[in-house]
mmCIF file of C-alpha atoms in Angstrom:
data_model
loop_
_atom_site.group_PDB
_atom_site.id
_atom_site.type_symbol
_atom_site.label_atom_id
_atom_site.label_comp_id
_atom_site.label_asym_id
_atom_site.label_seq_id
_atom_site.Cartn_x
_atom_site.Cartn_y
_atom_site.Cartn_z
ATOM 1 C CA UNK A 982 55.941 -62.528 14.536
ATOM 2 C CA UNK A 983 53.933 -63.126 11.424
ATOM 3 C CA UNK A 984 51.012 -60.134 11.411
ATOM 4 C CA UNK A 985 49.937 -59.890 8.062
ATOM 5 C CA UNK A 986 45.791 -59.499 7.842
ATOM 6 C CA UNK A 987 45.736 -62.409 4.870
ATOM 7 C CA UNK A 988 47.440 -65.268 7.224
ATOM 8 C CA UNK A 989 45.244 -65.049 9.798
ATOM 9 C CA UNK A 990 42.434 -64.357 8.035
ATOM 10 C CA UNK A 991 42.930 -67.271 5.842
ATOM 11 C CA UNK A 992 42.860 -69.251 9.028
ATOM 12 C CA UNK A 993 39.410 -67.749 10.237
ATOM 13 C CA UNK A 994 37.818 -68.621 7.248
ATOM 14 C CA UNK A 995 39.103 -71.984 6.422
ATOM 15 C CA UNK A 996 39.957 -73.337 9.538
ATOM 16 C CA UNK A 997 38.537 -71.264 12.870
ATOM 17 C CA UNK A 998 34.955 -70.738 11.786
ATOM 18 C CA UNK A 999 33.999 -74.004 9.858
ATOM 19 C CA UNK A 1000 35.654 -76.254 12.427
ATOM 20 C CA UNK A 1001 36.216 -74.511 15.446
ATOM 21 C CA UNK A 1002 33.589 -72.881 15.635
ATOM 22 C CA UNK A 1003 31.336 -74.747 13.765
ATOM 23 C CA UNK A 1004 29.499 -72.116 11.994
ATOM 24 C CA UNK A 1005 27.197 -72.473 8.886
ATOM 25 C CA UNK A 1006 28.132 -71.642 5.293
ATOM 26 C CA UNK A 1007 26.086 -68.545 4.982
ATOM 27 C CA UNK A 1008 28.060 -67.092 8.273
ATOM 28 C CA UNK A 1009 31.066 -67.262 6.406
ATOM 29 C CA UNK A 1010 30.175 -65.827 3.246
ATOM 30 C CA UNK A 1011 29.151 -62.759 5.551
ATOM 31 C CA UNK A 1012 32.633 -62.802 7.125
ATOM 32 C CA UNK A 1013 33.936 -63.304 3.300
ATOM 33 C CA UNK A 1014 31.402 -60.596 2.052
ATOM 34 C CA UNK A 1015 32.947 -57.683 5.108
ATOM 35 C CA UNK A 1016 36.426 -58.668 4.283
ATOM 36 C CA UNK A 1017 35.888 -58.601 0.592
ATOM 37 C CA UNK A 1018 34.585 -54.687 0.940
ATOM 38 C CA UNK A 1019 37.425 -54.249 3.546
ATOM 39 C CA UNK A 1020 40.162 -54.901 1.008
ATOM 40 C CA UNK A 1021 37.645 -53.093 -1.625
ATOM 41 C CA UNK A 1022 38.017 -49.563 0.688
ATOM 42 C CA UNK A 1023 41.639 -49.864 1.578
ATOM 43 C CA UNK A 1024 42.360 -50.065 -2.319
ATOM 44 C CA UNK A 1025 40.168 -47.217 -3.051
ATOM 45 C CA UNK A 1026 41.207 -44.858 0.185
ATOM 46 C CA UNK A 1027 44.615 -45.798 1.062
ATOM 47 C CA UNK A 1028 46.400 -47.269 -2.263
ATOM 48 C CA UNK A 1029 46.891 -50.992 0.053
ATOM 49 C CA UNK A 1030 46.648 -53.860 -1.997
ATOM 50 C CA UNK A 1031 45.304 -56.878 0.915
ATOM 51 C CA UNK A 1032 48.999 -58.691 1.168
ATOM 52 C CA UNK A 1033 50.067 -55.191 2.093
ATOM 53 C CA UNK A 1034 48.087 -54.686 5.272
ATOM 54 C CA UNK A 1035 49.055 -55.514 8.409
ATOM 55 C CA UNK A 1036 46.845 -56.339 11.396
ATOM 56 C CA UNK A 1037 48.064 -53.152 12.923
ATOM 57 C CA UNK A 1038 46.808 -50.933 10.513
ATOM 58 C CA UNK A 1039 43.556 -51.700 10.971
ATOM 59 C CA UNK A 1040 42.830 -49.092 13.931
ATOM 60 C CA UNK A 1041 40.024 -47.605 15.102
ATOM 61 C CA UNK A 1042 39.943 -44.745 12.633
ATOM 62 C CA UNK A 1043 40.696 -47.125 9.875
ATOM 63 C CA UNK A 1044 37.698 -48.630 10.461
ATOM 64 C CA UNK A 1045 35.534 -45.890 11.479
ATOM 65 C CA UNK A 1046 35.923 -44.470 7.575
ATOM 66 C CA UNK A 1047 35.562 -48.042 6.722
ATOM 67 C CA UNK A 1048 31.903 -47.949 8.267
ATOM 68 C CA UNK A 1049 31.480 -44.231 6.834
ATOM 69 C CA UNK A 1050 32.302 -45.236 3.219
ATOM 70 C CA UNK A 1051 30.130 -48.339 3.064
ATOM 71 C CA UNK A 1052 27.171 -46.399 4.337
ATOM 72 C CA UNK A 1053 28.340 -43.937 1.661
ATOM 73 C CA UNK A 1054 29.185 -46.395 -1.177
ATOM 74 C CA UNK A 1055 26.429 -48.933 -0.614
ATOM 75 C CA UNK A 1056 23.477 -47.202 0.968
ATOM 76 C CA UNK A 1057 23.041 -49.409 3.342
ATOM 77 C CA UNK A 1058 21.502 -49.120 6.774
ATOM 78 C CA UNK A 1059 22.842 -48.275 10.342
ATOM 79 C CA UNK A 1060 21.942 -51.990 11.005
ATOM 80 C CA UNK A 1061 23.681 -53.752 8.146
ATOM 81 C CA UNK A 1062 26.839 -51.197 9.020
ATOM 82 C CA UNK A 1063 26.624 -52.630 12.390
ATOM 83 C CA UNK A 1064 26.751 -56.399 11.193
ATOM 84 C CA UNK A 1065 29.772 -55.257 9.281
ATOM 85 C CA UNK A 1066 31.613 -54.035 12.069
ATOM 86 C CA UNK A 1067 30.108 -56.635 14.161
ATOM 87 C CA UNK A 1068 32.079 -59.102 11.960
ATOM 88 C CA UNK A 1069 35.172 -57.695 11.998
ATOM 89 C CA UNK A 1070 35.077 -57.569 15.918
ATOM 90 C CA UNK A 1071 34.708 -61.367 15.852
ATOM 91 C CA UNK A 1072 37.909 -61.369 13.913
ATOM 92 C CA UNK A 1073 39.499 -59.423 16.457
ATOM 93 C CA UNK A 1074 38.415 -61.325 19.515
ATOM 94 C CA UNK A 1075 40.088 -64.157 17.400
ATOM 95 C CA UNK A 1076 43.029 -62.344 16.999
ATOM 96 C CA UNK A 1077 43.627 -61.792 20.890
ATOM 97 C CA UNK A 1078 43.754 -65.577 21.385
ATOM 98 C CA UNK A 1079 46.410 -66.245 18.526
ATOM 99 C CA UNK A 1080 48.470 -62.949 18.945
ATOM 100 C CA UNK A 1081 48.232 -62.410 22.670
ATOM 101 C CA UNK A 1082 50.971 -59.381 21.627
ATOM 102 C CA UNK A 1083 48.034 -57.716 19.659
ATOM 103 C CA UNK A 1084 45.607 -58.078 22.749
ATOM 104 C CA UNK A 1085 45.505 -54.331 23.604
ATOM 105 C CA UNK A 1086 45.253 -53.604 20.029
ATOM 106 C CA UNK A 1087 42.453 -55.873 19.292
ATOM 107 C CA UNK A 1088 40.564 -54.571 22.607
ATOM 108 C CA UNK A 1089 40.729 -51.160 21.265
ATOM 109 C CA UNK A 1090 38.448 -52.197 18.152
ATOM 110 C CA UNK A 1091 36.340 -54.101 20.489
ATOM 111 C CA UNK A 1092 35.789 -51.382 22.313
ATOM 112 C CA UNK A 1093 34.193 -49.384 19.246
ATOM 113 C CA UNK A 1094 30.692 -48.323 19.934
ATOM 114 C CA UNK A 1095 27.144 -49.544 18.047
ATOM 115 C CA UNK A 1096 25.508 -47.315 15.767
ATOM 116 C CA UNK A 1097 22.298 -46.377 17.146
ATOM 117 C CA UNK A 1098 20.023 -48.143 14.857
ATOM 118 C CA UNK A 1099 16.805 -46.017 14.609
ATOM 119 C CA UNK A 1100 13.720 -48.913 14.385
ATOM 120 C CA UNK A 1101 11.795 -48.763 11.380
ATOM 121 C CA UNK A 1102 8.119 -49.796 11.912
ATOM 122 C CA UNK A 1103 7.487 -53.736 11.053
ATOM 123 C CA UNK A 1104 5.597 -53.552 7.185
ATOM 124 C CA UNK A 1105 3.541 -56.264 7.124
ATOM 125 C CA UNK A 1106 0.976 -57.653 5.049
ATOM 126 C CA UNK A 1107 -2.840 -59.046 6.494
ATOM 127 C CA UNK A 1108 -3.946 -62.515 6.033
ATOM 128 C CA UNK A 1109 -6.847 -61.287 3.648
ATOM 129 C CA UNK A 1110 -3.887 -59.549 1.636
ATOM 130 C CA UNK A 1111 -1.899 -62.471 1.839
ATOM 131 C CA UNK A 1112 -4.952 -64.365 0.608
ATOM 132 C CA UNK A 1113 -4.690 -62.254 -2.451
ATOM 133 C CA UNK A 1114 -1.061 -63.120 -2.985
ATOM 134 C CA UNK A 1115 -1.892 -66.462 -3.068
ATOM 135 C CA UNK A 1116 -4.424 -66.179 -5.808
ATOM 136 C CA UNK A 1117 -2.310 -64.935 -8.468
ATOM 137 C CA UNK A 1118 -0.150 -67.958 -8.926
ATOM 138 C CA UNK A 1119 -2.533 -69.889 -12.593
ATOM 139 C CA UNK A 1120 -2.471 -73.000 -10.726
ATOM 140 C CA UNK A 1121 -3.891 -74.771 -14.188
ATOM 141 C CA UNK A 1122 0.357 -74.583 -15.147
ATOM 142 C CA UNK A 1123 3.026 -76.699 -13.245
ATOM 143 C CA UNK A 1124 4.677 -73.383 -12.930
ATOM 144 C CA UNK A 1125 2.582 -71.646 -11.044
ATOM 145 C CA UNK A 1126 1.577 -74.543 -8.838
ATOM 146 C CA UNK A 1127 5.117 -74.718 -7.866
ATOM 147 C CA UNK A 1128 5.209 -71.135 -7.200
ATOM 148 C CA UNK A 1129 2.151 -71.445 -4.547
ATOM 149 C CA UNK A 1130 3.802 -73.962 -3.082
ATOM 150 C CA UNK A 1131 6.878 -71.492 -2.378
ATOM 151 C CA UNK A 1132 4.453 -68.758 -1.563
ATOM 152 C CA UNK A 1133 2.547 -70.895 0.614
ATOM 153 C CA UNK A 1134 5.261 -72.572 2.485
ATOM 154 C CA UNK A 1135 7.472 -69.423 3.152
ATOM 155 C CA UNK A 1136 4.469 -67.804 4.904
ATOM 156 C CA UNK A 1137 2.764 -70.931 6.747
ATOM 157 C CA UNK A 1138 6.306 -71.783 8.466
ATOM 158 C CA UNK A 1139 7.800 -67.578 8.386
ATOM 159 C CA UNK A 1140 10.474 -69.313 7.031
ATOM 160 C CA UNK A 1141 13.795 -66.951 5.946
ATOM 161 C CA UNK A 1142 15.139 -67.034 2.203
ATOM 162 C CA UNK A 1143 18.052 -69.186 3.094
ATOM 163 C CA UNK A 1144 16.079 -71.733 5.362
ATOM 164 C CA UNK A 1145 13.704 -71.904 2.332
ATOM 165 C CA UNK A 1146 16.342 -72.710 -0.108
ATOM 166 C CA UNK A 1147 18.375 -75.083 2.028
ATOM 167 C CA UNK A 1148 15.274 -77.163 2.743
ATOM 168 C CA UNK A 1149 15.576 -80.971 1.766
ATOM 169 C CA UNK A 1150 13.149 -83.494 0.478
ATOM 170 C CA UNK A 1151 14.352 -85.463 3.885
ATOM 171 C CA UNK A 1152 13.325 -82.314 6.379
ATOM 172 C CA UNK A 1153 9.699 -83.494 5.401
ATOM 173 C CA UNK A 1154 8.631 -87.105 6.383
ATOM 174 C CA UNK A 1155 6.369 -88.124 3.768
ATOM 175 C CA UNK A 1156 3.592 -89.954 4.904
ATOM 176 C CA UNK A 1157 3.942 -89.158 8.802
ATOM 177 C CA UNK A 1158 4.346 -85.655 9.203
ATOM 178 C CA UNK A 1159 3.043 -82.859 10.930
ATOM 179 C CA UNK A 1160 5.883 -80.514 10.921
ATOM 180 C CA UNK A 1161 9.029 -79.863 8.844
ATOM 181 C CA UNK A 1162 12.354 -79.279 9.836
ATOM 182 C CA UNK A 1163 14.140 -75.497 9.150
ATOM 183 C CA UNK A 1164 18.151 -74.749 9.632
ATOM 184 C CA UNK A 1165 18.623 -71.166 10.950
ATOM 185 C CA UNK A 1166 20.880 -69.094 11.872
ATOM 186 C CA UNK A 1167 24.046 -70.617 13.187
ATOM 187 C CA UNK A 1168 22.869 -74.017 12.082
ATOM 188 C CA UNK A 1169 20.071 -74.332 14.331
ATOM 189 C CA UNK A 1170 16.896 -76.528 13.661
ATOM 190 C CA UNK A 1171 13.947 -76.394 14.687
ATOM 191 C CA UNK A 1172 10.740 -77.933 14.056
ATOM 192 C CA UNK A 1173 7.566 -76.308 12.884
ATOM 193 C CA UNK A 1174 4.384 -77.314 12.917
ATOM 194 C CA UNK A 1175 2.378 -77.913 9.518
ATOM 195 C CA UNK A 1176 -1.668 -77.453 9.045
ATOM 196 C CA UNK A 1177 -3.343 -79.914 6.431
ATOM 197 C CA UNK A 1178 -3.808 -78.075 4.061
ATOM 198 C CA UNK A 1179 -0.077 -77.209 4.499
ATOM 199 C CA UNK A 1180 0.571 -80.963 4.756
ATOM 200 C CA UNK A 1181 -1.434 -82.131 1.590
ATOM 201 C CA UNK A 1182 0.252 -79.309 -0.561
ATOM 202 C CA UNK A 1183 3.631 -80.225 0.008
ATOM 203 C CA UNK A 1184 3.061 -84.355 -0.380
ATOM 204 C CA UNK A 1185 0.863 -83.697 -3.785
ATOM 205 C CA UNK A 1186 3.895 -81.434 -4.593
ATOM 206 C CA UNK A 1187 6.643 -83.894 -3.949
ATOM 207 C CA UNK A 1188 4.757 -86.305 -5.624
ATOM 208 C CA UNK A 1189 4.988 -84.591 -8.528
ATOM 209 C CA UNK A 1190 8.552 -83.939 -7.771
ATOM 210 C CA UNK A 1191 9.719 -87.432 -7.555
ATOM 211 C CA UNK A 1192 8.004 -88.974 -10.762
ATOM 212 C CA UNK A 1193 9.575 -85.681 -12.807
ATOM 213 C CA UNK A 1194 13.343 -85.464 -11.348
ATOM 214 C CA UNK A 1195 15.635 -87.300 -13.681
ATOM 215 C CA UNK A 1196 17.828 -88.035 -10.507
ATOM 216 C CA UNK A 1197 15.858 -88.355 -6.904
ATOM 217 C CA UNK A 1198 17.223 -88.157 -3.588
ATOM 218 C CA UNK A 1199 16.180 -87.505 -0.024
ATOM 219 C CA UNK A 1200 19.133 -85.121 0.239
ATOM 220 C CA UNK A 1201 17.656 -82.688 -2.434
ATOM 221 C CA UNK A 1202 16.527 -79.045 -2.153
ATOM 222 C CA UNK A 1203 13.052 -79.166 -1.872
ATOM 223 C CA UNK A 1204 12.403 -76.546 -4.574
ATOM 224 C CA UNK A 1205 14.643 -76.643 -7.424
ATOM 225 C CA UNK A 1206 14.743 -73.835 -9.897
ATOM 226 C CA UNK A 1207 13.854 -73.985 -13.966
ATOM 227 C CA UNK A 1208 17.170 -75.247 -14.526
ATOM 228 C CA UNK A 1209 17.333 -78.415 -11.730
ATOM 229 C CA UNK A 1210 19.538 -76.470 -9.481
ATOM 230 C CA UNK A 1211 19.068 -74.689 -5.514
ATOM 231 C CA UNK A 1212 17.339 -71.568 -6.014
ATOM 232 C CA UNK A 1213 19.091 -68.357 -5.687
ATOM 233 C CA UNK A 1214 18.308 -65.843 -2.993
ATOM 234 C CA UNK A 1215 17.728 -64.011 -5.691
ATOM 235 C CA UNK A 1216 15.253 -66.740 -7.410
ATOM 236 C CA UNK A 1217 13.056 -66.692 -4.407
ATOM 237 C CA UNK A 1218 12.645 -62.874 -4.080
ATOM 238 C CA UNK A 1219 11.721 -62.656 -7.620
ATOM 239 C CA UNK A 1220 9.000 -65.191 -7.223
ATOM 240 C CA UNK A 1221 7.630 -63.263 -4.193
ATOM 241 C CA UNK A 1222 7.965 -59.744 -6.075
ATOM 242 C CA UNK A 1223 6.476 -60.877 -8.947
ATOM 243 C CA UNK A 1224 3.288 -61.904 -7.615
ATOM 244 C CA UNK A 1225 3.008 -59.672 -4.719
ATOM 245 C CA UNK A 1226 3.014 -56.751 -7.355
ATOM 246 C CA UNK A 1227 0.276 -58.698 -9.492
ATOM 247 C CA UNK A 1228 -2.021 -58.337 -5.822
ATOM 248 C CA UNK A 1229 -0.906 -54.773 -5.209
ATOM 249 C CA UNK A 1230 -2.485 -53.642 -8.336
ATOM 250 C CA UNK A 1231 -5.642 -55.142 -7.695
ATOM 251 C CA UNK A 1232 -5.605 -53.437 -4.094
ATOM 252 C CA UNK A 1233 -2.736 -50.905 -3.429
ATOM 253 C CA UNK A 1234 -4.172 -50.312 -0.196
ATOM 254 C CA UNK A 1235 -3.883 -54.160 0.953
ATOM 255 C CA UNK A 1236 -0.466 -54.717 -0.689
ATOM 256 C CA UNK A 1237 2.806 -52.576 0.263
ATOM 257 C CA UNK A 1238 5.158 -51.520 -2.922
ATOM 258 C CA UNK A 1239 7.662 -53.051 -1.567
ATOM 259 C CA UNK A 1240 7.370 -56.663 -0.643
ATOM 260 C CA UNK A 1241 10.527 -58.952 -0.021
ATOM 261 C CA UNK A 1242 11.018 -62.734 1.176
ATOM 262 C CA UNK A 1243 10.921 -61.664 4.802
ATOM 263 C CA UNK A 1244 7.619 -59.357 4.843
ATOM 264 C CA UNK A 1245 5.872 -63.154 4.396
ATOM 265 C CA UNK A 1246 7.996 -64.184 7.755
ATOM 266 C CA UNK A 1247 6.666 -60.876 9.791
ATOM 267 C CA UNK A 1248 3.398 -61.299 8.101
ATOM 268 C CA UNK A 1249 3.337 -64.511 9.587
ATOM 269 C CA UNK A 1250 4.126 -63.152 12.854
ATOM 270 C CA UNK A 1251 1.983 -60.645 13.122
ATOM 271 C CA UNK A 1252 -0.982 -62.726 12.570
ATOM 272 C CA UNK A 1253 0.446 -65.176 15.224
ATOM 273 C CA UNK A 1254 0.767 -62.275 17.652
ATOM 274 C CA UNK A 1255 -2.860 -61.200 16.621
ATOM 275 C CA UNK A 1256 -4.310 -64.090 17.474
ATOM 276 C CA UNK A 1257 -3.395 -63.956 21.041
ATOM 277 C CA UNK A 1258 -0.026 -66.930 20.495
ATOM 278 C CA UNK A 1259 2.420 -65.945 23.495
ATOM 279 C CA UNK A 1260 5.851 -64.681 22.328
ATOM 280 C CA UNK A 1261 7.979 -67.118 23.989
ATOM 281 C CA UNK A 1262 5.730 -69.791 21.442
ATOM 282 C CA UNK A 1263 5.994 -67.312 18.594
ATOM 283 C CA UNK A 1264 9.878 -66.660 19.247
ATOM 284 C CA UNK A 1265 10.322 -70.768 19.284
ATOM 285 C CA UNK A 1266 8.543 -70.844 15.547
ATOM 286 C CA UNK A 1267 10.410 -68.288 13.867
ATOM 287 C CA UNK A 1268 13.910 -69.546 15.975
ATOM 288 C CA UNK A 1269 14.823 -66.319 17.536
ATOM 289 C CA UNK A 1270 17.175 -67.148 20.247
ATOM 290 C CA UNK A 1271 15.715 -64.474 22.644
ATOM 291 C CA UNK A 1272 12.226 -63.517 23.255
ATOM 292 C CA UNK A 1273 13.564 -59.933 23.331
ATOM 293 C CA UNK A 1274 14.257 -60.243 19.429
ATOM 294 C CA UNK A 1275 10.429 -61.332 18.862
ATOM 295 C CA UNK A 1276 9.067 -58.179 20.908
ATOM 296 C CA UNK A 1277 9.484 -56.145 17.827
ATOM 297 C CA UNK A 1278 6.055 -57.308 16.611
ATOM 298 C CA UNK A 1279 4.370 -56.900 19.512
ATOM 299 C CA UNK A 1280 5.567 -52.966 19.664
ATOM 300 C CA UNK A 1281 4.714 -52.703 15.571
ATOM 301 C CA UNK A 1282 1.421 -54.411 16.811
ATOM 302 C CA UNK A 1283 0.941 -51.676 19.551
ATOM 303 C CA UNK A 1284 1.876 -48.798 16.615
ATOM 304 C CA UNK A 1285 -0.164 -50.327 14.362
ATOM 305 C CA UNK A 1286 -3.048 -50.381 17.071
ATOM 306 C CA UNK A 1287 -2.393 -46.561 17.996
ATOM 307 C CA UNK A 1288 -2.449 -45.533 14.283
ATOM 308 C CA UNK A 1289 -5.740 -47.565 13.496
ATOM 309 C CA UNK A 1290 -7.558 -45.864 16.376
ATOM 310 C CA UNK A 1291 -6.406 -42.382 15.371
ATOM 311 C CA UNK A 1292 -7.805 -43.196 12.041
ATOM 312 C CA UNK A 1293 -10.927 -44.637 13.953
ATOM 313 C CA UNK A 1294 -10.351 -48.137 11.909
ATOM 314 C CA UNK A 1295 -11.147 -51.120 13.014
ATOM 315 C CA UNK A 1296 -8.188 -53.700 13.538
ATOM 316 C CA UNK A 1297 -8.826 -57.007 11.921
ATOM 317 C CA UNK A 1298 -7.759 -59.894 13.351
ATOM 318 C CA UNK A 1299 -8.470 -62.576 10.664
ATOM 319 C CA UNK A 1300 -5.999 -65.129 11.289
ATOM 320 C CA UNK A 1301 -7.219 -67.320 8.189
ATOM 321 C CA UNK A 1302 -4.557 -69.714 6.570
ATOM 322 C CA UNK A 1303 -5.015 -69.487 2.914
ATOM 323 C CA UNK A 1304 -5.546 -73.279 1.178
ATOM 324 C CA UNK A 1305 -2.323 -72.923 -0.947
ATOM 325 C CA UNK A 1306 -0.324 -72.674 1.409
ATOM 326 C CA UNK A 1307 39.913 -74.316 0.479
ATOM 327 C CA UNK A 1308 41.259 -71.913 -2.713
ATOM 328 C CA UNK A 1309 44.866 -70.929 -2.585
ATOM 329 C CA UNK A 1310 43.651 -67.718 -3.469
ATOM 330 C CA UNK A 1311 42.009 -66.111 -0.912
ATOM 331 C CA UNK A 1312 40.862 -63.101 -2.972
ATOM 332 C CA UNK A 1313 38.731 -65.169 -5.321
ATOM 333 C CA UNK A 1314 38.104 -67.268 -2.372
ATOM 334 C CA UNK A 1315 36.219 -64.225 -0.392
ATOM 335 C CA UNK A 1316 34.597 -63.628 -3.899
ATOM 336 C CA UNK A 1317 33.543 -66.630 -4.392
ATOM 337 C CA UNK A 1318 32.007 -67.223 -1.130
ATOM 338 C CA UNK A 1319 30.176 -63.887 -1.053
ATOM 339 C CA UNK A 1320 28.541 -64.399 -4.273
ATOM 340 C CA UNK A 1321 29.993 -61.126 -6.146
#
């Protein structure tokens, strides 16, 4: 029988996951994006070109120095290594259903243990810090009101980078709205609720929107980028780096070094938590589906705590909401879908 790794993983990616299973787009550019460095390390390690491997070959120890050299060759963390190998396990667990010869093969990469992840402490900003954030944006340009807007509505709804790019013009009812609509992870909505200031930010902004788009749909991205199109993942990070570093030099102390699209979502959080909201209700508005996911702030919140009264600070718990608020070629295809 057929065993070669590029059949069947053609038929994961263009058949099993988008209509099978039903996944979202951005799942299977992360299946694309582990594949992609799959065929990258067998090149580089073992000489295999991808229509050269065989589902066989990839064994345990083949892909325990496939985890080794991406930690090695990327930096990345015991986490992201996980979702790596987590990804190729899904594969596998395909694999036993549509090669039932391969079962006690596939079971044997099943069976290959987590990395221990070692928890980093939750870096979060404070709402008067986030206050300052929000002041930098010159609101006298159309520029930099658009960029509040972003600011704003990433940390009022803890929204992730993808959710905010993939938001549509339609997720907000115009003039009878109190919450907007977010896709998540594994296409899951959910429905969070909007303040007024919140509310009367976005509608002045998609006024503006819809009298200055040449073309104007419901179906649009909410925020378009300089040149009419989705924003990047990239895009949004640079908008949130740019004027979180503008704060931090006003206030190092307030503002971490290193802020990034989701320290606005834990931010968000945190101040949630700190106000006394209930996790189940806090796990619900960021669209965790476990409550056990969510009780990572409240153990930064108890570190946090400890650390404050070692220091003999006093913990604020200002929960203020600032104003401004299918390719033949599956090669290119897994390139093209990852985004490299």
């Amino acid at each position: 029988m057929k065993t070669d790794l590029l059949y069947f993983l053609s038929k994961y990616l263009n058949h099993y996951l988008p209509i099978s299973a039903g996944v979202s787009e951005n799942t299977i550019k992360a299946y694309s994006d582990t594949f992609r460095l799959l065929f990258q390390f067998a090149k580089e390690k073992h000489k295999l070109k991808p229509n050269k491997i065989d589902l066989e070959m990839i064994n345990k120890k083949f892909l325990l120095d496939f985890s080794r050299w991406i930690v090695k060759t990327r930096k990345c963390s015991d986490t992201t290594k996980n979702l790596r190998m987590s990804n190729i396990k899904a594969f596998f667990s395909y694999i036993q259903s549509e090669v039932p010869g391969l079962s006690l093969h596939a079971q044997t990469i099943l069976q290959i243990p987590k990395t221990k992840e070692h928890r980093k402490i939750i870096e979060y900003i404070s709402s008067e810090g986030m206050k300052l954030i929000l002041q930098q944006p010159n609101t006298n340009t159309l520029i930099g009101k658009k960029h509040l807007t972003i600011l704003s509505f990433m940390y009022a709804t803890a929204a992730r980078v993808q959710e905010t790019i993939d938001v549509t013009m339609s997720d907000f009812k115009f003039n009878n709205s109190d919450s907007i609509k977010l896709v998540g992870k594994g296409n899951k909505a959910r429905l969070v609720p909007l303040e007024h200031d919140m509310i009367v930010l976005l509608q002045r902004y998609i006024e503006h929107e819809q009298n200055t788009r040449s073309i104007y749909s419901q179906d649009d991205p909410l925020f378009l980028n300089p040149s009419g199109k989705k924003f990047t993942r990239q895009g949004i990070t640079y908008i949130i780096k740019k004027y979180s570093n503008m704060a931090q030099e006003q206030n190092p102390k307030m503002i971490p070094k290193n802020v990034h699209p989701h320290t606005f979502r834990h931010s968000r959080a945190m101040a949630l938590l700190q106000a006394g909201v209930e996790l189940i209700y806090i796990r619900d508005f960021l669209g965790h589906y476990s409550v056990t996911t969510t009780e990572v702030y409240a153990r930064a919140n108890n570190e946090m705590t400890r650390k404050a009264l070692l220091k003999v600070t006093p913990i604020t718990n200002s929960t203020d909401i600032p104003v401004w608020q299918k390719d033949k070629n599956l090669l290119k295809y897994l390139k093209d879908l990852s985004g490299s």
